[in-house]
CSV table of C-alpha atoms in Angstrom, one decimal:
chain,number,residue,atom,x,y,z
A,16,UNK,CA,0.0,0.0,0.0
A,17,UNK,CA,2.7,2.5,0.9
A,18,UNK,CA,4.7,1.6,-2.2
A,19,UNK,CA,1.6,2.1,-4.3
A,20,UNK,CA,1.0,5.6,-2.7
A,21,UNK,CA,4.6,6.6,-3.2
A,22,UNK,CA,4.4,5.6,-6.9
A,23,UNK,CA,1.1,7.5,-7.4
A,24,UNK,CA,2.7,10.5,-5.8
A,25,UNK,CA,5.7,10.3,-7.9
A,26,UNK,CA,3.6,10.0,-11.1
A,27,UNK,CA,1.4,12.9,-10.1
A,28,UNK,CA,4.5,15.2,-9.5
A,29,UNK,CA,6.1,14.1,-12.8
A,30,UNK,CA,2.9,14.8,-14.7
A,31,UNK,CA,2.5,18.2,-13.0
A,32,UNK,CA,6.2,19.0,-13.8
A,33,UNK,CA,5.8,17.8,-17.4
A,34,UNK,CA,2.5,19.8,-18.0
A,35,UNK,CA,4.2,23.0,-16.7
A,36,UNK,CA,7.3,22.4,-18.8
A,37,UNK,CA,5.3,21.7,-21.9
A,38,UNK,CA,3.6,25.1,-22.0
A,39,UNK,CA,6.9,27.1,-22.2
A,40,UNK,CA,5.6,30.0,-20.1
A,41,UNK,CA,5.0,28.6,-16.7
A,42,UNK,CA,7.1,26.6,-14.2
A,43,UNK,CA,8.0,26.5,-10.5
A,44,UNK,CA,10.1,29.2,-8.8
A,45,UNK,CA,12.1,29.1,-5.7
A,46,UNK,CA,10.6,31.8,-3.5
A,47,UNK,CA,14.2,32.6,-2.2
A,48,UNK,CA,15.2,33.6,-5.7
A,49,UNK,CA,12.7,36.5,-5.3
A,50,UNK,CA,14.0,37.5,-1.8
A,51,UNK,CA,10.9,35.9,-0.2
A,52,UNK,CA,13.0,34.2,2.3
A,53,UNK,CA,13.0,37.3,4.7
A,54,UNK,CA,10.5,37.9,7.4
A,55,UNK,CA,7.5,40.0,6.4
A,56,UNK,CA,7.6,43.6,7.7
A,57,UNK,CA,4.5,45.7,8.5
A,58,UNK,CA,5.2,49.4,7.8
A,59,UNK,CA,3.1,52.5,8.4
A,60,UNK,CA,3.3,55.5,6.1
A,61,UNK,CA,1.5,58.7,6.7
A,62,UNK,CA,1.4,60.8,3.6
A,63,UNK,CA,-0.8,63.7,2.4
A,64,UNK,CA,-2.1,63.4,-1.2
A,65,UNK,CA,-2.4,66.8,-2.9
A,66,UNK,CA,-5.1,66.7,-5.6
A,67,UNK,CA,-4.7,70.0,-7.4
A,68,UNK,CA,-7.3,70.3,-10.3
A,69,UNK,CA,-7.5,74.1,-10.6
A,70,UNK,CA,-5.0,76.6,-11.9
A,71,UNK,CA,-2.1,76.3,-14.4
A,72,UNK,CA,-0.1,73.9,-12.3
A,73,UNK,CA,-2.9,71.3,-12.0
A,74,UNK,CA,-1.8,67.8,-11.1
A,75,UNK,CA,-5.1,66.1,-11.7
A,76,UNK,CA,-6.5,66.5,-15.2
A,77,UNK,CA,-10.1,65.5,-16.2
A,78,UNK,CA,-9.8,63.5,-19.5
A,79,UNK,CA,-13.3,62.3,-19.8
A,80,UNK,CA,-16.2,64.5,-18.7
A,81,UNK,CA,-19.3,63.3,-16.7
A,82,UNK,CA,-22.2,62.0,-18.6
A,83,UNK,CA,-24.5,65.2,-19.1
A,84,UNK,CA,-27.4,63.6,-17.2
A,85,UNK,CA,-25.2,63.1,-14.1
A,86,UNK,CA,-23.0,66.1,-14.4
A,87,UNK,CA,-24.4,68.1,-11.6
A,88,UNK,CA,-25.4,65.2,-9.2
A,89,UNK,CA,-22.7,62.5,-9.2
A,90,UNK,CA,-20.4,63.2,-12.2
A,91,UNK,CA,-20.9,59.6,-13.2
A,92,UNK,CA,-18.6,58.7,-16.1
A,93,UNK,CA,-15.9,61.3,-15.4
A,94,UNK,CA,-12.4,60.2,-15.5
A,95,UNK,CA,-9.3,62.0,-14.1
A,96,UNK,CA,-5.6,61.3,-14.4
A,97,UNK,CA,-3.3,62.3,-11.6
A,98,UNK,CA,0.4,63.0,-11.0
A,99,UNK,CA,-0.1,64.3,-7.4
A,100,UNK,CA,2.5,65.2,-4.9
A,101,UNK,CA,2.7,63.1,-1.7
A,102,UNK,CA,3.9,65.4,1.1
A,103,UNK,CA,4.9,65.0,4.7
A,104,UNK,CA,2.5,67.5,5.9
A,105,UNK,CA,-1.0,68.8,4.9
A,106,UNK,CA,0.3,72.0,3.4
A,107,UNK,CA,1.0,72.1,-0.3
A,108,UNK,CA,4.4,73.7,0.5
A,109,UNK,CA,5.3,70.6,2.7
A,110,UNK,CA,8.2,68.4,1.7
A,111,UNK,CA,7.4,66.1,-1.2
A,112,UNK,CA,8.4,62.6,-0.6
A,113,UNK,CA,6.8,60.9,-3.7
A,114,UNK,CA,4.1,61.1,-6.4
A,115,UNK,CA,0.8,59.5,-6.7
A,116,UNK,CA,0.5,58.5,-10.3
A,117,UNK,CA,-3.0,57.1,-11.2
A,118,UNK,CA,-6.5,57.5,-12.3
A,119,UNK,CA,-9.9,57.9,-10.8
A,120,UNK,CA,-13.3,57.4,-12.3
A,121,UNK,CA,-16.6,58.4,-10.9
A,122,UNK,CA,-18.5,55.0,-10.9
A,123,UNK,CA,-21.9,55.5,-9.3
A,124,UNK,CA,-25.1,57.0,-10.7
A,125,UNK,CA,-26.6,57.5,-7.2
A,126,UNK,CA,-23.6,59.0,-5.1
A,127,UNK,CA,-20.3,60.5,-5.6
A,128,UNK,CA,-18.2,57.3,-5.7
A,129,UNK,CA,-14.7,56.9,-7.2
A,130,UNK,CA,-12.7,53.9,-8.4
A,131,UNK,CA,-9.2,54.8,-7.5
A,132,UNK,CA,-6.2,53.1,-9.1
A,133,UNK,CA,-2.9,54.7,-7.8
A,134,UNK,CA,0.8,53.9,-7.6
A,135,UNK,CA,2.3,55.8,-4.6
A,136,UNK,CA,5.9,56.2,-6.0
A,137,UNK,CA,8.2,57.0,-3.1
A,138,UNK,CA,11.4,59.2,-3.7
A,139,UNK,CA,13.0,59.3,-0.2
A,140,UNK,CA,15.6,57.2,1.5
A,141,UNK,CA,15.6,53.4,1.2
A,142,UNK,CA,12.1,53.6,-0.5
A,143,UNK,CA,13.4,55.7,-3.3
A,144,UNK,CA,11.9,54.2,-6.6
A,145,UNK,CA,9.7,51.9,-4.8
A,146,UNK,CA,6.0,52.0,-5.2
A,147,UNK,CA,2.8,50.9,-3.4
A,148,UNK,CA,-0.2,50.1,-5.5
A,149,UNK,CA,-3.7,51.0,-4.2
A,150,UNK,CA,-6.9,50.0,-6.0
A,151,UNK,CA,-10.3,50.4,-4.5
A,152,UNK,CA,-13.6,52.3,-3.9
A,153,UNK,CA,-13.8,55.8,-2.4
A,154,UNK,CA,-17.1,57.2,-1.4
A,155,UNK,CA,-16.3,60.8,-1.5
A,156,UNK,CA,-18.6,62.1,1.2
A,157,UNK,CA,-17.6,59.3,3.7
A,158,UNK,CA,-15.4,61.0,6.3
A,159,UNK,CA,-13.0,58.1,6.4
A,160,UNK,CA,-12.4,55.3,3.6
A,161,UNK,CA,-10.5,52.2,3.4
A,162,UNK,CA,-8.8,51.0,0.2
A,163,UNK,CA,-6.7,47.9,-0.3
A,164,UNK,CA,-3.0,47.9,-1.1
A,165,UNK,CA,-2.8,45.2,-3.9
A,166,UNK,CA,1.0,45.2,-4.5
A,167,UNK,CA,4.0,47.3,-5.3
A,168,UNK,CA,7.5,47.4,-6.8
A,169,UNK,CA,10.9,47.7,-5.4
A,170,UNK,CA,10.9,47.2,-1.7
A,171,UNK,CA,7.2,46.5,-1.9
A,172,UNK,CA,7.2,43.4,-4.3
A,173,UNK,CA,4.3,41.2,-3.1
A,174,UNK,CA,3.0,43.9,-0.8
A,175,UNK,CA,-0.5,43.7,0.8
A,176,UNK,CA,-2.3,45.8,3.2
A,177,UNK,CA,-4.7,48.7,3.3
A,178,UNK,CA,-4.8,52.5,3.1
A,179,UNK,CA,-6.9,54.5,5.5
A,180,UNK,CA,-8.0,57.8,3.8
A,181,UNK,CA,-9.4,60.9,5.5
A,182,UNK,CA,-10.1,64.2,3.7
A,183,UNK,CA,-8.1,66.9,5.5
A,184,UNK,CA,-9.3,69.8,3.3
A,185,UNK,CA,-11.5,70.2,0.3
A,186,UNK,CA,-12.2,73.5,-1.5
A,187,UNK,CA,-15.7,73.2,-3.1
A,188,UNK,CA,-15.0,76.3,-5.3
A,189,UNK,CA,-11.9,74.9,-7.0
A,190,UNK,CA,-12.3,71.1,-6.3
A,191,UNK,CA,-8.7,70.9,-4.9
A,192,UNK,CA,-8.3,68.5,-1.9
A,193,UNK,CA,-5.8,67.3,0.6
A,194,UNK,CA,-6.2,63.8,1.8
A,195,UNK,CA,-4.5,62.1,4.7
A,196,UNK,CA,-3.3,58.6,3.9
A,197,UNK,CA,-2.3,56.1,6.5
A,198,UNK,CA,-0.9,53.2,4.7
A,199,UNK,CA,-0.4,50.0,6.5
A,200,UNK,CA,1.6,47.5,4.3
A,201,UNK,CA,3.2,44.1,4.7
A,202,UNK,CA,6.3,43.6,2.6
A,203,UNK,CA,9.4,41.5,2.5
């Protein structure tokens, strides 16, 4: 019985290995070769996201306007591309430590809700050149929001976690906003 079980396991592993090799594009990887032999670290970042849509130095540009029927209620269908500063403090003049490159789209017909897709690209210290990727739902008028961290690059390869966003300042006349992001990210 034990011999038969061992033979079955051997044939099964040989079959799986053969199938993956036959495809030419998939195969097993040693996690250590990707630096995944280290302990996971949980890091906390507090950054201010500066969304400037007004003036000649705008960092968020609307590329698709809202569907006319929803233009004054929810702006459904509107799409904006961003290259926003990430600062240490809430003031626009605060030290810039990265950029938020991304896109947000207004995705609800009944409330002001955004689908946010952002790479927080950091430019300081050991995180210089690394990015944290955030993708999620943001109900604009909720005081606090949570968005998932779905990955990253550099130091943040295989990252997971969440971002807690809270509007710090919003100017209804210009549409400019400052949002405090507290990002909790597991990474190797």
